[in-house]
Amino acid sequence: MINQETTRKLHEMRLTSMIEALSSQEHNENIRQMSFEDRLELLVDIAYNTRQNNKLERLIKDAGFSTTAPSISNIDYQPDRQLNQDVINKLATGAYIKAHHNVLIMGASGNGKTWLATALGIAACRQFYKVRYVRLPELLDDLLVAKNEVNGDFKKILVKYGKYDLLIIDEWLLTPVSQEQATFILELMERRAGQRATIFCSQFGPMAWHEKLGQSQIADAILDRIVHTAYHIEIDGKKSMRERYGIGGQL
C-alpha cells in the first residue's frame, strides 16, 4: 500500500486517477501477483486514458455546442436528403482541418445543417482539435462591442476566433449585413484563410452571399477566401428534422 507522502505527491501532480487505480490494485489478488512492469503499465494506461477523456470533455464543453447529441454514426442517409456518405465520412476523419479547407453546409431551415455541423465538430473534438460553434449574429456582436467599447479589444477577439482549429459559423448571412459588419467578416476570414478550417451553415449558396454582403469589393474578397477550397454539402429533403424525428431526433 502506498504511503501518505506518495499519495500527497500524486495529488499534487493531479494524478488522482493513478491513486484510485493503485487502491483498486491492492484489492485485486490477480493484479497483485503481476510483475511490477505489468502493474505500472496498467497504472499508466489508466492515468493516460483518464487525462484524454477529461481533455475531450473540456474541448466539447468549450466548443459551445447547443447540443452534444449529434454524431457521425447516427446520420440518416434517406435518399431524398441527397447526402453523400463518402464525403461526410471523409470529413469525419478531420483531413479537411489538417488541410485548412472549409465546408459549406446549405439547405432550407430545419433540414439539419446545425446537426451535421455539430456532428463534424464533435468528431473534430474527439481528434483533439480546438473547436468553436457560434451563430454569425453573436460573432458580429462580439466584434462590434470590442470595436466600440472603451475597454473593448477588437484585435483580441479576432485573434481568439482566428485561432480555433475549426470554427463553425451558423446562421451564415441569414440577413444582409452592414458594411462595417462585412469588414469584420473580411478581417476574420483573412486570418483564417489557408490557416484554419471553417464550417459555414447557410440557407443560401455562395451565389446569394454577394448580395447579403453588400459592397462588391469586400464581398469578392470574402468569397475568395472561403469558397475555392471548400467542400459543398447541400441537404435536401421534403420534411424537416422536426417532422421526421421530433425535437430530439437525428439527422
XYZ file of N, CA and C in Angstrom:
753
model
N 0.847 -1.197 0.000
C 0.000 0.000 0.000
C 0.883 1.247 0.000
N 0.532 2.242 -0.821
C 1.351 3.453 -0.911
C 1.179 4.291 0.348
N 2.265 4.964 0.740
C 2.218 5.767 1.955
C 1.606 7.138 1.676
N 1.404 7.896 2.750
C 0.733 9.197 2.641
C 1.539 10.200 1.832
N 2.863 10.154 1.954
C 3.696 11.119 1.242
C 3.608 10.894 -0.268
N 3.634 9.627 -0.677
C 3.496 9.325 -2.105
C 2.118 9.734 -2.611
N 1.111 9.478 -1.777
C -0.246 9.888 -2.151
C -0.327 11.405 -2.309
N 0.308 12.123 -1.398
C 0.311 13.587 -1.473
C 0.957 14.068 -2.767
N 2.072 13.461 -3.127
C 2.776 13.864 -4.344
C 1.943 13.584 -5.594
N 1.266 12.443 -5.584
C 0.410 12.129 -6.723
C -0.746 13.113 -6.837
N -1.316 13.500 -5.693
C -2.357 14.528 -5.695
C -1.809 15.840 -6.235
N -0.625 16.209 -5.806
C -0.015 17.466 -6.237
C 0.222 17.472 -7.742
N 0.528 16.303 -8.303
C 0.727 16.178 -9.748
C -0.593 15.941 -10.489
N -1.692 16.009 -9.741
C -3.034 15.826 -10.297
C -3.189 14.446 -10.939
N -2.644 13.444 -10.287
C -2.753 12.063 -10.755
C -3.700 11.270 -9.856
N -4.854 11.867 -9.621
C -5.850 11.228 -8.765
C -6.271 9.875 -9.314
N -6.369 9.775 -10.635
C -6.775 8.510 -11.246
C -5.776 7.407 -10.948
N -4.497 7.754 -10.844
C -3.488 6.752 -10.525
C -3.623 6.298 -9.068
N -3.964 7.219 -8.178
C -4.187 6.854 -6.782
C -5.343 5.862 -6.677
N -6.426 6.164 -7.393
C -7.589 5.288 -7.367
C -7.248 3.919 -7.955
N -6.449 3.915 -9.026
C -6.073 2.652 -9.659
C -5.178 1.829 -8.739
N -4.266 2.504 -8.029
C -3.405 1.803 -7.076
C -4.231 1.155 -5.971
N -5.194 1.907 -5.469
C -6.059 1.382 -4.423
C -6.830 0.167 -4.915
N -7.290 0.231 -6.158
C -8.027 -0.889 -6.741
C -7.128 -2.107 -6.905
N -5.881 -1.853 -7.306
C -4.931 -2.965 -7.470
C -4.671 -3.690 -6.156
N -4.615 -2.910 -5.081
C -4.332 -3.513 -3.775
C -5.415 -4.498 -3.349
N -6.607 -4.328 -3.895
C -7.725 -5.194 -3.517
C -7.984 -6.279 -4.563
N -7.092 -6.387 -5.540
C -7.254 -7.391 -6.579
C -6.064 -8.344 -6.541
N -6.303 -9.549 -6.062
C -5.211 -10.511 -5.865
C -4.525 -10.867 -7.186
N -5.289 -10.982 -8.251
C -4.702 -11.329 -9.552
C -3.717 -10.274 -10.027
N -4.088 -8.994 -9.824
C -3.197 -7.906 -10.235
C -1.978 -7.846 -9.327
N -2.162 -8.095 -8.053
C -1.031 -8.039 -7.109
C 0.027 -9.082 -7.447
N -0.366 -10.155 -8.111
C 0.581 -11.196 -8.486
C 1.311 -10.889 -9.792
N 0.898 -9.824 -10.455
C 1.562 -9.436 -11.706
C 2.921 -8.821 -11.417
N 3.762 -8.756 -12.440
C 5.079 -8.140 -12.284
C 4.938 -6.634 -12.102
N 5.988 -6.014 -11.570
C 5.988 -4.564 -11.369
C 5.749 -3.851 -12.691
N 6.414 -4.301 -13.758
C 6.284 -3.639 -15.056
C 4.851 -3.696 -15.575
N 4.212 -4.859 -15.414
C 2.833 -5.003 -15.890
C 1.875 -4.130 -15.079
N 2.074 -4.079 -13.765
C 1.223 -3.231 -12.924
C 1.422 -1.759 -13.268
N 2.679 -1.378 -13.506
C 2.971 0.013 -13.860
C 2.317 0.369 -15.189
N 2.362 -0.561 -16.134
C 1.745 -0.324 -17.444
C 0.242 -0.087 -17.300
N -0.408 -0.880 -16.449
C -1.832 -0.683 -16.213
C -2.116 0.687 -15.602
N -1.290 1.081 -14.632
C -1.474 2.377 -13.978
C -1.320 3.522 -14.971
N -0.292 3.437 -15.799
C -0.043 4.493 -16.790
C -1.188 4.559 -17.796
N -1.682 3.404 -18.230
C -2.806 3.379 -19.175
C -4.034 4.055 -18.587
N -4.327 3.747 -17.333
C -5.499 4.336 -16.681
C -5.333 5.854 -16.543
N -4.164 6.293 -16.092
C -3.919 7.732 -15.927
C -3.996 8.453 -17.267
N -3.416 7.840 -18.297
C -3.419 8.460 -19.627
C -4.835 8.553 -20.178
N -5.583 7.466 -20.106
C -6.946 7.458 -20.635
C -7.845 8.438 -19.891
N -7.651 8.532 -18.582
C -8.435 9.490 -17.801
C -8.135 10.912 -18.240
N -6.867 11.206 -18.424
C -6.474 12.556 -18.860
C -7.036 12.866 -20.246
N -6.981 11.899 -21.163
C -7.518 12.113 -22.509
C -9.021 12.322 -22.475
N -9.719 11.544 -21.643
C -11.172 11.705 -21.530
C -11.531 13.068 -20.944
N -10.774 13.512 -19.958
C -11.016 14.832 -19.376
C -10.762 15.940 -20.385
N -9.722 15.756 -21.187
C -9.405 16.746 -22.230
C -10.525 16.816 -23.248
N -11.045 15.653 -23.648
C -12.144 15.617 -24.606
C -13.372 16.318 -24.043
N -13.702 16.052 -22.789
C -14.856 16.705 -22.163
C -14.695 18.221 -22.162
N -13.474 18.693 -21.866
C -13.222 20.144 -21.878
C -13.383 20.722 -23.274
N -12.855 20.038 -24.273
C -12.943 20.530 -25.639
C -14.391 20.635 -26.095
N -15.195 19.621 -25.781
C -16.604 19.649 -26.174
C -17.350 20.756 -25.417
N -17.059 20.897 -24.138
C -17.707 21.947 -23.350
C -17.320 23.330 -23.852
N -16.038 23.534 -24.119
C -15.551 24.843 -24.557
C -16.005 25.200 -25.968
N -16.408 24.185 -26.744
C -16.826 24.453 -28.122
C -18.130 25.234 -28.183
N -18.937 25.146 -27.129
C -20.175 25.922 -27.085
C -21.298 25.376 -27.944
N -21.305 24.060 -28.184
C -22.391 23.473 -28.976
C -23.732 23.667 -28.271
N -24.783 23.866 -29.049
C -26.116 23.999 -28.460
C -26.648 22.647 -27.997
N -26.099 21.571 -28.552
C -26.434 20.213 -28.138
C -25.235 19.323 -28.422
N -25.084 18.268 -27.627
C -23.999 17.319 -27.876
C -24.537 15.972 -28.361
N -25.805 15.948 -28.743
C -26.426 14.701 -29.201
C -25.946 14.239 -30.578
N -25.675 15.157 -31.517
C -25.316 14.702 -32.870
C -24.026 13.890 -32.912
N -23.980 12.924 -33.803
C -22.756 12.175 -34.053
C -22.769 11.672 -35.487
N -21.595 11.399 -36.020
C -21.495 10.905 -37.393
C -22.234 9.576 -37.537
N -22.210 8.774 -36.478
C -22.774 7.428 -36.557
C -24.295 7.406 -36.666
N -24.981 8.507 -36.249
C -26.445 8.454 -36.316
C -27.026 9.366 -37.397
N -26.211 9.688 -38.409
C -26.734 10.433 -39.557
C -27.620 9.512 -40.385
N -28.771 10.015 -40.769
C -29.743 9.240 -41.542
C -29.613 9.634 -43.019
N -29.204 8.684 -43.846
C -28.981 8.966 -45.263
C -30.203 8.571 -46.097
N -31.344 9.164 -45.766
C -32.528 8.938 -46.585
C -32.276 9.480 -47.997
N -32.727 8.774 -49.043
C -32.424 9.187 -50.419
C -32.821 10.621 -50.748
N -33.963 11.080 -50.201
C -34.423 12.425 -50.553
C -33.537 13.525 -49.971
N -32.671 13.170 -49.006
C -31.799 14.177 -48.397
C -30.551 14.426 -49.241
N -30.257 13.488 -50.126
C -29.154 13.632 -51.079
C -27.817 13.908 -50.388
N -27.593 13.237 -49.273
C -26.321 13.365 -48.562
C -25.330 12.337 -49.100
N -24.126 12.781 -49.385
C -23.084 11.898 -49.887
C -22.327 11.309 -48.689
N -22.575 10.047 -48.400
C -21.976 9.426 -47.218
C -20.460 9.359 -47.324
N -19.944 9.159 -48.516
C -18.489 9.098 -48.687
C -17.841 10.425 -48.318
N -18.446 11.519 -48.735
C -17.897 12.848 -48.418
C -17.940 13.099 -46.914
N -19.066 12.776 -46.280
C -19.198 13.012 -44.845
C -18.225 12.143 -44.057
N -18.067 10.880 -44.467
C -17.095 10.015 -43.791
C -15.674 10.540 -43.956
N -15.383 11.109 -45.114
C -14.061 11.702 -45.341
C -13.862 12.908 -44.419
N -14.895 13.739 -44.305
C -14.808 14.904 -43.419
C -14.648 14.465 -41.963
N -15.272 13.366 -41.603
C -15.204 12.881 -40.218
C -13.789 12.504 -39.813
N -12.921 12.234 -40.786
C -11.524 11.897 -40.466
C -10.738 13.118 -40.020
N -11.263 14.319 -40.301
C -10.567 15.544 -39.930
C -9.498 15.971 -40.920
N -9.406 15.290 -42.070
C -8.376 15.641 -43.052
C -8.536 17.072 -43.547
N -9.794 17.540 -43.656
C -10.020 18.906 -44.130
C -9.505 19.942 -43.132
N -9.509 19.593 -41.849
C -8.991 20.512 -40.827
C -7.478 20.613 -40.961
N -6.844 19.473 -41.141
C -5.386 19.454 -41.303
C -4.974 20.211 -42.566
N -5.817 20.133 -43.617
C -5.516 20.807 -44.883
C -5.997 22.256 -44.903
N -6.676 22.694 -43.822
C -7.192 24.062 -43.705
C -8.217 24.380 -44.797
N -9.096 23.417 -45.069
C -10.160 23.616 -46.034
C -11.477 23.907 -45.305
N -12.409 24.497 -46.038
C -13.697 24.876 -45.464
C -14.792 23.898 -45.872
N -15.926 23.990 -45.185
C -17.099 23.190 -45.515
C -18.309 24.122 -45.558
N -19.050 24.072 -46.656
C -20.280 24.846 -46.769
C -21.451 23.877 -46.676
N -22.274 24.037 -45.637
C -23.459 23.198 -45.460
C -24.677 24.062 -45.736
N -25.400 23.722 -46.785
C -26.510 24.551 -47.232
C -27.809 23.752 -47.224
N -28.904 24.454 -47.020
C -30.204 23.793 -47.023
C -31.253 24.670 -46.380
N -32.496 24.313 -46.578
C -33.599 25.084 -46.019
C -33.609 24.979 -44.497
N -34.318 25.891 -43.868
C -34.436 25.891 -42.415
C -35.028 24.566 -41.931
N -34.389 23.967 -40.912
C -34.900 22.731 -40.339
C -34.417 21.460 -41.012
N -33.553 21.591 -42.015
C -33.103 20.397 -42.743
C -31.894 19.712 -42.110
N -31.390 20.244 -41.000
C -30.338 19.539 -40.283
C -28.935 20.069 -40.475
N -28.815 21.313 -40.899
C -27.476 21.895 -41.110
C -26.700 21.963 -39.800
N -27.333 22.476 -38.763
C -26.663 22.619 -37.466
C -26.304 21.254 -36.891
N -27.198 20.297 -37.066
C -26.953 18.937 -36.566
C -25.702 18.346 -37.216
N -25.623 18.436 -38.547
C -24.482 17.885 -39.267
C -23.198 18.617 -38.881
N -23.256 19.943 -38.816
C -22.067 20.716 -38.437
C -21.598 20.350 -37.034
N -22.559 20.156 -36.115
C -22.202 19.778 -34.745
C -21.599 18.383 -34.701
N -22.157 17.462 -35.488
C -21.599 16.110 -35.553
C -20.153 16.146 -36.026
N -19.872 16.970 -37.033
C -18.497 17.120 -37.517
C -17.622 17.797 -36.466
N -18.209 18.756 -35.755
C -17.461 19.438 -34.703
C -17.082 18.514 -33.564
N -18.011 17.674 -33.145
C -17.727 16.719 -32.064
C -16.696 15.692 -32.531
N -16.800 15.271 -33.801
C -15.790 14.354 -34.353
C -14.409 15.001 -34.308
N -14.346 16.302 -34.578
C -13.070 17.023 -34.516
C -12.547 17.105 -33.083
N -13.449 17.339 -32.126
C -13.048 17.351 -30.718
C -12.451 16.011 -30.315
N -13.024 14.930 -30.817
C -12.531 13.596 -30.485
C -11.127 13.352 -31.040
N -10.744 14.172 -32.006
C -9.379 14.119 -32.529
C -8.512 15.204 -31.881
N -9.071 15.825 -30.838
C -8.389 16.817 -30.008
C -8.051 18.113 -30.749
N -8.914 18.464 -31.709
C -8.842 19.791 -32.309
C -9.646 20.762 -31.446
N -9.226 22.016 -31.421
C -9.969 23.050 -30.713
C -11.054 23.590 -31.634
N -12.296 23.469 -31.164
C -13.459 23.791 -31.987
C -14.287 24.868 -31.298
N -14.921 25.710 -32.089
C -15.855 26.694 -31.538
C -17.070 26.802 -32.434
N -18.260 26.692 -31.828
C -19.521 26.894 -32.535
C -20.059 28.265 -32.166
N -20.488 29.030 -33.174
C -21.051 30.353 -32.903
C -22.027 30.719 -34.012
N -23.087 31.403 -33.640
C -24.000 31.961 -34.630
C -23.409 33.267 -35.147
N -23.577 33.536 -36.441
C -22.992 34.750 -37.008
C -23.453 36.023 -36.282
N -24.748 36.157 -35.921
C -25.148 37.370 -35.190
C -24.382 37.552 -33.878
N -24.132 36.453 -33.153
C -23.376 36.536 -31.895
C -21.918 36.922 -32.160
N -21.341 36.350 -33.202
C -19.963 36.660 -33.560
C -19.820 38.142 -33.900
N -20.745 38.668 -34.708
C -20.684 40.081 -35.096
C -20.912 40.997 -33.894
N -21.781 40.576 -32.976
C -21.999 41.363 -31.753
C -20.721 41.429 -30.924
N -20.036 40.290 -30.779
C -18.767 40.269 -30.032
C -17.769 41.256 -30.632
N -17.672 41.252 -31.950
C -16.713 42.128 -32.623
C -17.135 43.599 -32.528
N -18.436 43.843 -32.633
C -18.929 45.221 -32.556
C -18.691 45.815 -31.175
N -18.993 45.041 -30.129
C -18.763 45.507 -28.759
C -17.283 45.804 -28.543
N -16.429 44.890 -28.995
C -14.991 45.080 -28.823
C -14.485 46.289 -29.598
N -15.127 46.585 -30.721
C -14.697 47.716 -31.552
C -15.107 49.049 -30.952
N -16.279 49.083 -30.313
C -16.856 50.367 -29.887
C -16.686 50.695 -28.412
N -16.504 49.686 -27.560
C -16.355 49.978 -26.136
C -14.945 50.465 -25.824
N -14.862 51.323 -24.834
C -13.571 51.893 -24.450
C -12.592 50.800 -24.062
N -13.097 49.825 -23.297
C -12.236 48.737 -22.842
C -12.280 47.512 -23.764
N -12.929 47.676 -24.928
C -13.011 46.557 -25.847
C -11.663 46.275 -26.496
N -11.464 45.058 -26.874
C -10.205 44.671 -27.513
C -10.536 43.924 -28.795
N -10.738 44.682 -29.861
C -11.153 44.135 -31.137
C -10.152 43.103 -31.651
N -8.880 43.450 -31.584
C -7.849 42.547 -32.095
C -7.819 41.242 -31.297
N -8.019 41.340 -29.987
C -8.011 40.143 -29.134
C -9.131 39.192 -29.524
N -10.328 39.750 -29.807
C -11.458 38.914 -30.220
C -11.173 38.268 -31.575
N -10.593 39.038 -32.492
C -10.242 38.491 -33.800
C -9.240 37.353 -33.665
N -8.255 37.556 -32.817
C -7.241 36.523 -32.601
C -7.878 35.270 -32.024
N -8.807 35.467 -31.062
C -9.470 34.318 -30.427
C -10.210 33.480 -31.462
N -11.044 34.125 -32.289
C -11.794 33.388 -33.292
C -10.900 32.910 -34.433
N -9.794 33.574 -34.617
C -8.884 33.182 -35.678
C -8.077 31.951 -35.360
N -7.933 31.621 -34.075
C -7.039 30.541 -33.661
C -7.694 29.165 -33.570
N -9.012 29.100 -33.520
C -9.659 27.792 -33.397
C -9.301 26.928 -34.607
N -8.963 25.664 -34.351
C -8.663 24.753 -35.461
C -9.865 24.623 -36.385
N -11.055 24.589 -35.777
C -12.301 24.522 -36.544
C -13.290 25.508 -35.950
N -13.738 26.451 -36.767
C -14.769 27.402 -36.363
C -16.035 27.066 -37.140
N -17.138 26.852 -36.409
C -18.432 26.570 -37.039
C -19.285 27.824 -36.913
N -19.639 28.419 -38.049
C -20.456 29.637 -38.045
C -21.846 29.288 -38.552
N -22.809 29.330 -37.664
C -24.199 29.005 -38.002
C -24.939 30.284 -38.381
N -26.083 30.108 -39.042
C -26.914 31.234 -39.492
C -26.085 32.205 -40.317
N -25.264 31.653 -41.180
C -24.353 32.441 -42.010
C -25.154 33.260 -43.034
N -25.050 34.582 -42.929
C -25.683 35.525 -43.853
C -27.171 35.244 -44.039
N -27.821 34.972 -42.911
C -29.271 34.770 -42.932
C -29.971 36.059 -43.353
N -29.394 37.180 -42.948
C -29.898 38.503 -43.334
C -28.718 39.343 -43.843
N -28.991 40.412 -44.591
C -27.897 41.269 -45.063
C -27.127 41.872 -43.890
N -25.845 42.148 -44.107
C -25.017 42.762 -43.071
C -24.605 44.161 -43.513
N -24.251 44.989 -42.548
C -23.799 46.345 -42.854
C -22.379 46.290 -43.418
N -21.924 47.423 -43.952
C -20.566 47.474 -44.486
C -19.543 47.255 -43.374
N -19.822 47.782 -42.176
C -18.913 47.582 -41.050
C -18.845 46.100 -40.682
N -20.016 45.438 -40.653
C -20.035 44.012 -40.325
C -19.324 43.191 -41.399
N -19.500 43.576 -42.664
C -18.806 42.886 -43.750
C -17.303 43.035 -43.602
N -16.869 44.197 -43.147
C -15.441 44.418 -42.908
C -14.938 43.521 -41.784
N -15.751 43.363 -40.728
C -15.397 42.449 -39.635
C -15.199 41.026 -40.176
N -16.157 40.603 -40.999
C -16.090 39.250 -41.558
C -14.825 39.081 -42.394
N -14.516 40.086 -43.203
C -13.308 40.025 -44.038
C -12.057 39.911 -43.176
N -12.000 40.680 -42.099
C -10.841 40.633 -41.196
C -10.658 39.220 -40.637
N -11.769 38.603 -40.244
C -11.687 37.264 -39.669
C -11.311 36.231 -40.729
N -11.932 36.322 -41.900
C -11.622 35.368 -42.962
C -10.175 35.501 -43.422
N -9.650 36.707 -43.399
C -8.248 36.915 -43.756
C -7.332 36.177 -42.790
N -7.697 36.170 -41.526
C -6.887 35.471 -40.518
C -6.982 33.952 -40.660
N -8.132 33.453 -41.104
C -8.353 32.015 -41.121
C -8.021 31.374 -42.467
N -8.110 32.117 -43.554
C -7.923 31.549 -44.885
C -6.552 30.891 -45.022
N -6.575 29.617 -45.372
C -5.329 28.881 -45.556
C -4.604 28.534 -44.274
N -5.175 28.925 -43.124
C -4.545 28.674 -41.829
C -5.394 27.784 -40.924
N -6.702 27.877 -41.051
C -7.635 27.139 -40.223
C -8.820 26.688 -41.074
N -9.621 25.773 -40.532
C -10.816 25.292 -41.232
C -12.065 25.936 -40.634
N -13.047 26.205 -41.498
C -14.299 26.816 -41.050
C -15.477 26.105 -41.703
N -16.516 25.854 -40.919
C -17.767 25.310 -41.453
C -18.796 26.434 -41.444
N -19.454 26.640 -42.575
C -20.488 27.660 -42.705
C -21.835 26.968 -42.913
N -22.822 27.305 -42.079
C -24.177 26.768 -42.224
C -25.074 27.880 -42.753
N -25.617 27.681 -43.935
C -26.377 28.756 -44.566
C -27.593 28.219 -45.289
N -28.634 29.038 -45.337
C -29.813 28.685 -46.126
C -29.600 29.002 -47.601
N -28.504 29.696 -47.887
C -28.254 30.143 -49.253
C -26.871 29.686 -49.715
N -26.746 29.465 -51.022
C -25.460 29.136 -51.600
C -24.628 30.383 -51.825
N -23.355 30.216 -52.155
C -22.457 31.362 -52.342
C -22.938 32.383 -53.361
N -23.716 31.942 -54.353
C -24.214 32.887 -55.357
C -25.066 33.980 -54.722
N -25.727 33.659 -53.614
C -26.598 34.637 -52.947
C -25.859 35.443 -51.882
N -24.650 35.042 -51.525
C -23.931 35.726 -50.459
C -23.514 37.132 -50.854
N -23.214 37.290 -52.126
C -22.720 38.582 -52.609
C -23.687 39.699 -52.259
N -24.969 39.448 -52.516
C -25.995 40.455 -52.229
C -26.099 40.721 -50.729
N -25.968 39.671 -49.917
C -26.068 39.822 -48.465
C -24.904 40.636 -47.899
N -23.745 40.534 -48.554
C -22.551 41.223 -48.055
C -22.464 42.673 -48.516
N -23.254 43.030 -49.519
C -23.304 44.430 -49.921
C -22.137 44.843 -50.798
N -21.267 45.675 -50.275
C -20.174 46.279 -51.035
C -19.400 45.227 -51.845
N -19.354 45.421 -53.176
C -18.906 44.360 -54.072
C -17.458 43.940 -53.850
N -16.550 44.912 -53.624
C -15.147 44.543 -53.458
C -14.932 43.722 -52.193
N -15.611 44.106 -51.111
C -15.490 43.355 -49.861
C -16.100 41.965 -50.033
N -17.258 41.902 -50.680
C -17.911 40.610 -50.916
C -17.007 39.692 -51.738
N -16.398 40.222 -52.797
C -15.492 39.424 -53.625
C -14.337 38.886 -52.796
N -13.774 39.726 -51.933
C -12.626 39.333 -51.111
C -13.009 38.243 -50.116
N -14.203 38.367 -49.529
C -14.661 37.364 -48.553
C -14.885 36.018 -49.246
N -15.619 36.023 -50.353
C -15.894 34.776 -51.058
C -14.607 34.127 -51.561
N -13.660 34.945 -52.000
C -12.392 34.412 -52.489
C -11.665 33.632 -51.404
N -11.826 34.040 -50.146
C -11.140 33.393 -49.020
C -11.900 32.191 -48.472
N -13.127 31.980 -48.948
C -13.958 30.902 -48.405
C -14.209 29.783 -49.406
N -14.634 30.129 -50.580
C -15.286 29.177 -51.476
C -14.325 28.232 -52.192
N -13.168 28.715 -52.591
C -12.329 27.945 -53.522
C -11.783 26.648 -52.936
N -11.606 26.575 -51.641
C -11.067 25.351 -51.032
C -12.131 24.635 -50.193
N -13.398 24.855 -50.529
C -14.486 24.352 -49.675
C -15.163 23.113 -50.245
N -15.563 22.222 -49.316
C -16.480 21.138 -49.647
C -17.897 21.702 -49.608
N -18.719 21.336 -50.576
C -20.089 21.836 -50.642
C -21.053 20.691 -50.314
N -21.866 20.874 -49.301
C -22.880 19.887 -48.927
C -24.236 20.581 -48.929
N -25.133 20.104 -49.756
C -26.482 20.675 -49.788
C -27.462 19.627 -49.294
N -28.119 19.929 -48.190
C -29.079 18.993 -47.599
C -30.459 19.278 -48.181
N -31.002 18.283 -48.816
C -32.340 18.418 -49.388
C -33.324 17.732 -48.450
N -34.503 17.438 -48.926
C -35.477 16.721 -48.100
C -36.841 17.369 -48.138
N -37.848 16.524 -48.211
C -39.218 17.020 -48.260
C -39.760 17.352 -46.879
N -39.110 16.783 -45.839
C -39.559 17.019 -44.472
C -38.415 17.608 -43.655
N -38.754 18.439 -42.691
C -37.757 18.976 -41.773
C -37.404 17.924 -40.729
N -36.346 18.175 -39.979
C -35.963 17.256 -38.905
C -37.085 17.089 -37.888
N -37.760 18.186 -37.586
C -38.847 18.123 -36.597
C -39.961 17.189 -37.079
N -40.279 17.283 -38.374
C -41.329 16.425 -38.924
C -40.889 14.966 -38.971
N -39.598 14.736 -39.243
C -39.098 13.376 -39.356
C -38.967 12.685 -38.016
N -38.335 13.403 -37.060
C -37.911 12.735 -35.846
C -38.409 13.357 -34.546
N -39.041 14.544 -34.621
C -39.336 15.264 -33.403
C -38.143 16.096 -32.997
N -38.224 16.785 -31.868
C -37.206 17.736 -31.455
C -35.853 17.079 -31.251
N -35.821 15.894 -30.657
C -34.534 15.307 -30.283
C -34.076 14.197 -31.184
N -34.483 14.202 -32.448
C -34.160 13.097 -33.331
C -32.736 13.099 -33.826
N -32.560 12.580 -35.026
C -31.242 12.515 -35.614
C -31.291 13.204 -36.967
N -30.125 13.275 -37.639
C -30.115 13.961 -38.928
C -30.818 13.131 -39.986
